[in-house]
GROMACS .gro file of C-alpha atoms in nm:
model
  351
    1MET     CA    1   0.002   0.028  -0.031
    2THR     CA    2   0.124   0.320  -0.099
    3VAL     CA    3   0.143   0.632   0.120
    4ILE     CA    4  -0.085   0.833  -0.034
    5ASP     CA    5  -0.368   0.470   0.001
    6ARG     CA    6  -0.238   0.551   0.341
    7VAL     CA    7  -0.344   0.854   0.390
    8HIS     CA    8  -0.719   0.805   0.225
    9LYS     CA    9  -0.792   0.553   0.443
   10ALA     CA   10  -0.622   0.684   0.783
   11SER     CA   11  -0.831   0.747   1.080
   12PRO     CA   12  -0.829   1.118   1.276
   13THR     CA   13  -0.560   0.988   1.490
   14GLN     CA   14  -0.315   0.780   1.247
   15ARG     CA   15  -0.400   1.106   1.025
   16TRP     CA   16  -0.250   1.352   1.263
   17GLY     CA   17  -0.014   1.131   1.427
   18GLY     CA   18   0.155   1.108   1.086
   19LEU     CA   19   0.126   1.444   1.028
   20ALA     CA   20   0.309   1.526   1.362
   21ALA     CA   21   0.600   1.277   1.298
   22ALA     CA   22   0.657   1.398   0.948
   23THR     CA   23   0.683   1.715   1.060
   24VAL     CA   24   0.928   1.587   1.318
   25LEU     CA   25   1.104   1.454   1.066
   26TRP     CA   26   1.142   1.725   0.858
   27TRP     CA   27   1.249   1.977   1.139
   28ALA     CA   28   1.513   1.702   1.244
   29LEU     CA   29   1.665   1.655   0.893
   30TYR     CA   30   1.647   2.027   0.796
   31SER     CA   31   1.861   2.112   1.165
   32VAL     CA   32   2.131   1.834   1.081
   33ASN     CA   33   2.196   1.928   0.713
   34LEU     CA   34   2.448   2.187   0.790
   35PRO     CA   35   2.599   2.057   1.057
   36PHE     CA   36   2.618   1.701   0.870
   37TRP     CA   37   2.767   1.818   0.518
   38ASN     CA   38   3.055   1.994   0.707
   39TRP     CA   39   3.152   1.681   0.872
   40MET     CA   40   3.078   1.484   0.598
   41ILE     CA   41   3.244   1.737   0.357
   42GLY     CA   42   3.541   1.830   0.620
   43ASP     CA   43   3.594   1.587   0.809
   44VAL     CA   44   3.537   1.221   0.639
   45ILE     CA   45   3.612   1.349   0.258
   46GLY     CA   46   3.917   1.587   0.408
   47LEU     CA   47   3.829   1.924   0.199
   48ASP     CA   48   3.936   2.230   0.341
   49LEU     CA   49   3.590   2.415   0.383
   50GLU     CA   50   3.732   2.736   0.292
   51THR     CA   51   3.903   2.660  -0.030
   52ARG     CA   52   3.721   2.756  -0.366
   53LEU     CA   53   3.716   2.334  -0.407
   54GLY     CA   54   3.585   2.245  -0.075
   55SER     CA   55   3.308   2.522  -0.036
   56GLY     CA   56   3.187   2.486  -0.385
   57VAL     CA   57   3.132   2.085  -0.279
   58HIS     CA   58   2.996   2.189   0.051
   59PHE     CA   59   2.735   2.432  -0.129
   60PHE     CA   60   2.621   2.185  -0.378
   61PHE     CA   61   2.525   1.902  -0.137
   62TYR     CA   62   2.415   2.134   0.156
   63ASP     CA   63   2.184   2.353  -0.088
   64THR     CA   64   2.023   2.066  -0.300
   65VAL     CA   65   1.920   1.897   0.010
   66LYS     CA   66   1.788   2.265   0.187
   67ILE     CA   67   1.618   2.314  -0.116
   68LEU     CA   68   1.434   1.993  -0.169
   69LEU     CA   69   1.356   2.027   0.202
   70LEU     CA   70   1.237   2.347   0.174
   71LEU     CA   71   1.056   2.262  -0.144
   72THR     CA   72   0.901   1.972   0.016
   73GLY     CA   73   0.770   2.197   0.303
   74ILE     CA   74   0.684   2.497   0.147
   75ILE     CA   75   0.459   2.298  -0.158
   76PHE     CA   76   0.260   2.050   0.099
   77ILE     CA   77   0.146   2.376   0.270
   78VAL     CA   78   0.053   2.569   0.031
   79THR     CA   79  -0.132   2.340  -0.169
   80VAL     CA   80  -0.313   2.222   0.185
   81LEU     CA   81  -0.382   2.602   0.243
   82ARG     CA   82  -0.550   2.706  -0.136
   83SER     CA   83  -0.738   2.360  -0.089
   84PHE     CA   84  -0.976   2.602   0.145
   85MET     CA   85  -0.948   2.884  -0.103
   86SER     CA   86  -1.188   2.935  -0.381
   87VAL     CA   87  -1.095   3.082  -0.712
   88GLU     CA   88  -1.349   3.366  -0.664
   89ARG     CA   89  -1.202   3.441  -0.255
   90THR     CA   90  -0.870   3.434  -0.334
   91ARG     CA   91  -0.862   3.670  -0.650
   92ALA     CA   92  -1.099   3.918  -0.400
   93ILE     CA   93  -0.765   3.862  -0.153
   94LEU     CA   94  -0.493   3.902  -0.406
   95GLY     CA   95  -0.649   4.036  -0.737
   96GLY     CA   96  -0.834   4.374  -0.561
   97LYS     CA   97  -1.080   4.579  -0.680
   98ALA     CA   98  -0.882   4.873  -0.793
   99GLU     CA   99  -0.540   4.830  -1.014
  100GLY     CA  100  -0.230   4.756  -0.920
  101VAL     CA  101  -0.353   4.717  -0.548
  102GLY     CA  102  -0.297   4.336  -0.556
  103ASN     CA  103   0.080   4.416  -0.724
  104VAL     CA  104   0.121   4.622  -0.426
  105ILE     CA  105  -0.051   4.363  -0.145
  106ALA     CA  106   0.131   4.062  -0.357
  107ALA     CA  107   0.493   4.241  -0.299
  108GLY     CA  108   0.438   4.341   0.068
  109LEU     CA  109   0.332   3.935   0.104
  110GLY     CA  110   0.654   3.873  -0.095
  111VAL     CA  111   0.862   4.089   0.181
  112ILE     CA  112   0.768   3.888   0.488
  113THR     CA  113   0.831   3.566   0.352
  114PRO     CA  114   1.131   3.392   0.439
  115PHE     CA  115   1.164   3.228   0.039
  116CYS     CA  116   1.500   3.244  -0.151
  117SER     CA  117   1.455   3.305  -0.539
  118CYS     CA  118   1.433   2.899  -0.581
  119SER     CA  119   1.203   2.800  -0.323
  120ALA     CA  120   0.964   3.104  -0.382
  121VAL     CA  121   0.908   2.917  -0.708
  122PRO     CA  122   0.650   2.674  -0.559
  123ALA     CA  123   0.419   2.953  -0.396
  124PHE     CA  124   0.419   3.121  -0.739
  125ILE     CA  125   0.263   2.783  -0.886
  126GLY     CA  126  -0.004   2.760  -0.561
  127PHE     CA  127  -0.096   3.127  -0.617
  128VAL     CA  128  -0.150   3.060  -0.999
  129ALA     CA  129  -0.320   2.717  -0.945
  130ALA     CA  130  -0.567   2.931  -0.715
  131GLY     CA  131  -0.675   3.187  -0.980
  132VAL     CA  132  -0.445   3.485  -0.879
  133PRO     CA  133  -0.346   3.661  -1.178
  134VAL     CA  134   0.007   3.621  -1.314
  135GLY     CA  135   0.094   3.987  -1.285
  136VAL     CA  136   0.000   3.964  -0.929
  137THR     CA  137   0.206   3.656  -0.868
  138MET     CA  138   0.469   3.775  -1.053
  139SER     CA  139   0.483   4.099  -0.769
  140PHE     CA  140   0.544   3.815  -0.505
  141LEU     CA  141   0.754   3.616  -0.737
  142ILE     CA  142   1.007   3.935  -0.766
  143ALA     CA  143   0.950   4.060  -0.412
  144SER     CA  144   1.021   3.758  -0.220
  145PRO     CA  145   1.431   3.671  -0.222
  146LEU     CA  146   1.459   4.050  -0.361
  147VAL     CA  147   1.344   4.236   0.000
  148ASN     CA  148   1.403   4.019   0.316
  149GLU     CA  149   1.423   4.067   0.650
  150VAL     CA  150   1.754   3.911   0.676
  151ALA     CA  151   1.893   4.166   0.460
  152ILE     CA  152   1.715   4.434   0.624
  153ALA     CA  153   1.848   4.392   0.966
  154LEU     CA  154   2.196   4.381   0.800
  155LEU     CA  155   2.166   4.668   0.583
  156LEU     CA  156   2.089   4.848   0.895
  157GLY     CA  157   2.324   4.764   1.127
  158LEU     CA  158   2.622   4.800   0.823
  159PHE     CA  159   2.488   5.131   0.661
  160GLY     CA  160   2.200   5.273   0.873
  161TRP     CA  161   1.841   5.374   0.795
  162GLY     CA  162   1.875   5.520   0.516
  163PRO     CA  163   2.012   5.296   0.261
  164THR     CA  164   1.793   5.026   0.421
  165LEU     CA  165   1.505   5.234   0.330
  166LEU     CA  166   1.600   5.304   0.006
  167TYR     CA  167   1.656   4.945  -0.017
  168VAL     CA  168   1.339   4.856   0.092
  169GLY     CA  169   1.096   5.114  -0.100
  170ALA     CA  170   1.339   5.045  -0.448
  171GLY     CA  171   1.273   4.643  -0.403
  172LEU     CA  172   0.881   4.700  -0.357
  173THR     CA  173   0.882   4.932  -0.631
  174ILE     CA  174   1.079   4.721  -0.860
  175ALA     CA  175   0.807   4.474  -0.781
  176VAL     CA  176   0.481   4.613  -0.820
  177VAL     CA  177   0.578   4.811  -1.108
  178ALA     CA  178   0.697   4.462  -1.310
  179GLY     CA  179   0.478   4.282  -1.182
  180PHE     CA  180   0.180   4.550  -1.324
  181ILE     CA  181   0.371   4.583  -1.655
  182LEU     CA  182   0.374   4.179  -1.695
  183GLY     CA  183   0.031   4.165  -1.608
  184ARG     CA  184  -0.072   4.400  -1.918
  185MET     CA  185   0.083   4.147  -2.135
  186ARG     CA  186  -0.162   3.916  -2.110
  187PRO     CA  187   0.126   3.626  -1.977
  188GLU     CA  188  -0.133   3.338  -1.894
  189ARG     CA  189  -0.003   3.230  -2.210
  190TRP     CA  190   0.338   3.209  -2.159
  191ILE     CA  191   0.273   2.925  -1.852
  192GLU     CA  192   0.281   2.618  -1.844
  193PRO     CA  193  -0.063   2.430  -1.880
  194PHE     CA  194  -0.005   2.219  -1.544
  195VAL     CA  195   0.040   2.542  -1.323
  196PHE     CA  196  -0.326   2.597  -1.367
  197GLU     CA  197  -0.404   2.283  -1.200
  198THR     CA  198  -0.466   2.120  -0.853
  199LYS     CA  199  -0.513   1.787  -0.896
  200ILE     CA  200  -0.633   1.493  -0.630
  201GLY     CA  201  -0.576   1.097  -0.782
  202GLY     CA  202  -0.458   1.274  -1.094
  203GLN     CA  203  -0.801   1.439  -1.166
  204ALA     CA  204  -0.787   1.822  -1.198
  205ILE     CA  205  -1.020   1.966  -0.928
  206ASP     CA  206  -1.226   2.294  -0.803
  207PRO     CA  207  -1.019   2.406  -0.524
  208GLY     CA  208  -1.356   2.525  -0.376
  209MET     CA  209  -1.527   2.217  -0.335
  210SER     CA  210  -1.571   2.026  -0.023
  211LEU     CA  211  -1.290   1.803   0.073
  212THR     CA  212  -1.215   1.588   0.408
  213TRP     CA  213  -0.894   1.637   0.567
  214ASN     CA  214  -0.730   1.346   0.442
  215ASP     CA  215  -0.823   1.479   0.080
  216ARG     CA  216  -0.639   1.767   0.152
  217ILE     CA  217  -0.314   1.581   0.298
  218GLN     CA  218  -0.349   1.353  -0.038
  219MET     CA  219  -0.331   1.679  -0.249
  220GLY     CA  220  -0.017   1.835  -0.043
  221ILE     CA  221   0.168   1.482  -0.086
  222GLU     CA  222   0.080   1.420  -0.499
  223GLU     CA  223   0.128   1.791  -0.545
  224VAL     CA  224   0.489   1.748  -0.369
  225LEU     CA  225   0.560   1.440  -0.559
  226ASP     CA  226   0.424   1.566  -0.923
  227ILE     CA  227   0.600   1.912  -0.935
  228LEU     CA  228   0.961   1.770  -0.765
  229LYS     CA  229   0.913   1.483  -1.062
  230LYS     CA  230   0.895   1.771  -1.278
  231ILE     CA  231   1.139   2.025  -1.141
  232TRP     CA  232   1.433   1.838  -1.019
  233PRO     CA  233   1.637   1.821  -1.290
  234TYR     CA  234   1.616   2.194  -1.338
  235LEU     CA  235   1.708   2.223  -0.956
  236VAL     CA  236   2.012   1.981  -0.970
  237ILE     CA  237   2.176   2.201  -1.258
  238GLY     CA  238   2.118   2.528  -1.105
  239ILE     CA  239   2.247   2.425  -0.780
  240GLY     CA  240   2.536   2.294  -0.974
  241ILE     CA  241   2.645   2.593  -1.209
  242GLY     CA  242   2.573   2.753  -0.849
  243ALA     CA  243   2.871   2.555  -0.691
  244ALA     CA  244   3.096   2.587  -0.965
  245ILE     CA  245   3.103   2.949  -0.920
  246HIS     CA  246   3.031   2.969  -0.528
  247GLY     CA  247   3.286   3.213  -0.371
  248TRP     CA  248   3.382   3.358  -0.699
  249ALA     CA  249   3.376   3.721  -0.539
  250PRO     CA  250   3.646   3.965  -0.777
  251GLU     CA  251   3.619   4.240  -0.558
  252GLN     CA  252   3.986   4.404  -0.647
  253TRP     CA  253   3.839   4.352  -0.999
  254PHE     CA  254   3.522   4.504  -0.914
  255ALA     CA  255   3.642   4.775  -0.706
  256GLU     CA  256   3.886   4.849  -1.049
  257HIS     CA  257   3.641   4.864  -1.303
  258ALA     CA  258   3.316   4.974  -1.122
  259GLY     CA  259   3.413   5.305  -0.959
  260ALA     CA  260   3.207   5.579  -0.938
  261ASP     CA  261   3.399   5.761  -1.261
  262ASN     CA  262   3.232   5.471  -1.479
  263LEU     CA  263   2.916   5.556  -1.609
  264LEU     CA  264   2.876   5.170  -1.690
  265ALA     CA  265   2.926   5.068  -1.362
  266VAL     CA  266   2.587   5.022  -1.271
  267PRO     CA  267   2.502   4.778  -1.601
  268LEU     CA  268   2.817   4.579  -1.503
  269ALA     CA  269   2.735   4.521  -1.122
  270VAL     CA  270   2.367   4.353  -1.304
  271LEU     CA  271   2.579   4.141  -1.522
  272LEU     CA  272   2.811   4.060  -1.272
  273GLY     CA  273   2.558   4.004  -0.990
  274VAL     CA  274   2.370   3.732  -1.242
  275PRO     CA  275   2.573   3.423  -1.238
  276LEU     CA  276   2.714   3.444  -0.856
  277TYR     CA  277   2.364   3.301  -0.694
  278SER     CA  278   2.334   3.372  -0.316
  279ASN     CA  279   2.084   3.534  -0.062
  280ALA     CA  280   2.091   3.920  -0.008
  281ALA     CA  281   2.232   3.764   0.356
  282GLY     CA  282   2.499   3.590   0.179
  283VAL     CA  283   2.607   3.868  -0.074
  284LEU     CA  284   2.592   4.149   0.199
  285PRO     CA  285   2.972   4.077   0.339
  286MET     CA  286   3.123   4.182  -0.035
  287VAL     CA  287   2.891   4.444  -0.033
  288GLU     CA  288   3.057   4.566   0.309
  289ALA     CA  289   3.394   4.475   0.160
  290LEU     CA  290   3.343   4.714  -0.177
  291PHE     CA  291   3.177   4.953   0.022
  292ASP     CA  292   3.479   5.019   0.226
  293LYS     CA  293   3.693   5.036  -0.083
  294GLY     CA  294   3.468   5.358  -0.233
  295LEU     CA  295   3.207   5.209  -0.425
  296PRO     CA  296   2.893   5.395  -0.482
  297MET     CA  297   2.586   5.251  -0.269
  298GLY     CA  298   2.372   5.243  -0.593
  299THR     CA  299   2.614   4.996  -0.781
  300LEU     CA  300   2.625   4.777  -0.494
  301LEU     CA  301   2.283   4.771  -0.390
  302ALA     CA  302   2.244   4.714  -0.811
  303PHE     CA  303   2.487   4.406  -0.753
  304MET     CA  304   2.295   4.267  -0.456
  305MET     CA  305   1.960   4.319  -0.635
  306ALA     CA  306   2.049   4.119  -0.977
  307THR     CA  307   2.227   3.832  -0.749
  308VAL     CA  308   1.910   3.780  -0.550
  309ALA     CA  309   1.618   3.810  -0.811
  310LEU     CA  310   1.782   3.724  -1.142
  311SER     CA  311   2.017   3.451  -1.045
  312LEU     CA  312   2.081   3.180  -1.308
  313PRO     CA  313   1.943   2.885  -1.110
  314GLU     CA  314   1.608   3.080  -1.055
  315MET     CA  315   1.589   3.102  -1.449
  316ILE     CA  316   1.733   2.758  -1.537
  317LEU     CA  317   1.429   2.637  -1.199
  318LEU     CA  318   1.147   2.888  -1.389
  319ARG     CA  319   1.200   2.746  -1.686
  320ARG     CA  320   0.996   2.434  -1.594
  321VAL     CA  321   0.647   2.669  -1.526
  322LEU     CA  322   0.751   2.945  -1.767
  323LYS     CA  323   0.752   3.006  -2.085
  324PRO     CA  324   1.076   3.169  -2.296
  325GLN     CA  325   0.917   3.469  -2.371
  326LEU     CA  326   0.767   3.528  -1.984
  327ILE     CA  327   1.115   3.458  -1.851
  328GLY     CA  328   1.254   3.693  -2.130
  329LEU     CA  329   1.025   3.954  -2.031
  330PHE     CA  330   1.050   3.895  -1.659
  331ILE     CA  331   1.441   3.963  -1.709
  332GLY     CA  332   1.417   4.236  -1.916
  333VAL     CA  333   1.158   4.444  -1.680
  334VAL     CA  334   1.345   4.369  -1.350
  335THR     CA  335   1.663   4.453  -1.496
  336VAL     CA  336   1.573   4.804  -1.604
  337GLY     CA  337   1.425   4.828  -1.285
  338ILE     CA  338   1.742   4.736  -1.095
  339ILE     CA  339   1.960   4.961  -1.302
  340ALA     CA  340   1.714   5.271  -1.281
  341VAL     CA  341   1.743   5.227  -0.895
  342GLY     CA  342   2.159   5.210  -0.895
  343TYR     CA  343   2.124   5.509  -1.104
  344LEU     CA  344   1.939   5.669  -0.862
  345PHE     CA  345   2.084   5.577  -0.565
  346ASN     CA  346   2.402   5.697  -0.685
  347ALA     CA  347   2.267   6.016  -0.717
  348VAL     CA  348   2.073   6.067  -0.425
  349ILE     CA  349   2.382   5.893  -0.225
  350PRO     CA  350   2.708   6.025  -0.334
  351VAL     CA  351   3.034   5.855  -0.216
   0.00000   0.00000   0.00000
């Protein structure tokens, strides 16, 4: 008997006991992930974790497990939650009656969710499947990795209120405006068909129909298995690319070629940020080091935003759910927004 069969036939005690056990197991695996790979790569295999090879190998295995665990948890939770939401109710909450209001709400929701660029994708799938307009959902997808509470706290400690508030305001503006623009281009035609379907037992259903808790849990398990089966090659390839270039931080070259006297410094910073694959917290130490070397704040914020919002692994993962036309528009609109913010910040906060 499969796990799904057991869930479908489970009593309330078995259902909640099994869910509690699965939650404890998930938390235990997530908690030991980092120390386990520190021990395995550093002590057992004997690689120096401070070298590019050692840190790259560690990055690949640690991030693969971490993102798979995050995806599993997020997909399951989002699927169960959206089983309570009818298409009409979800549209009312995030769609908004006034044009653009839904983008603002979605961008704000993205800020308070602790998702990286890759783990925000399952939430994107859940919103679209629940009937939220694609343009509104794109605002969430952009804001979620672009503006996060860890980066806000670190920026506040390193640079004070001014740059921190500018970072938050710029990130929200990019997410809202980009989602609004993309939403007016009929982006639904560039979404892979499976994203629009919520299934149980292989059959597409209306999320507003009457469901038991066993049905909802079954939906969550099926969605986890179905989405991971579809995206795991893209995930592994994306993390592999990130691991190959992990630790590549040409600070000296950057300081020489992206200084305040170079008008092309902001676009250059964006191009350099795309392949680095990090989150805002991970790239902030490099931002601080480059700031100390005299680089303008706008150039550095453009670099940080490109690193988290336009990462190559995210684009590879997004390709499973978005067609190339929408990915191209997504990259173009967000890139223009980041470059504009970089120039604006350089004008407002001179070196």
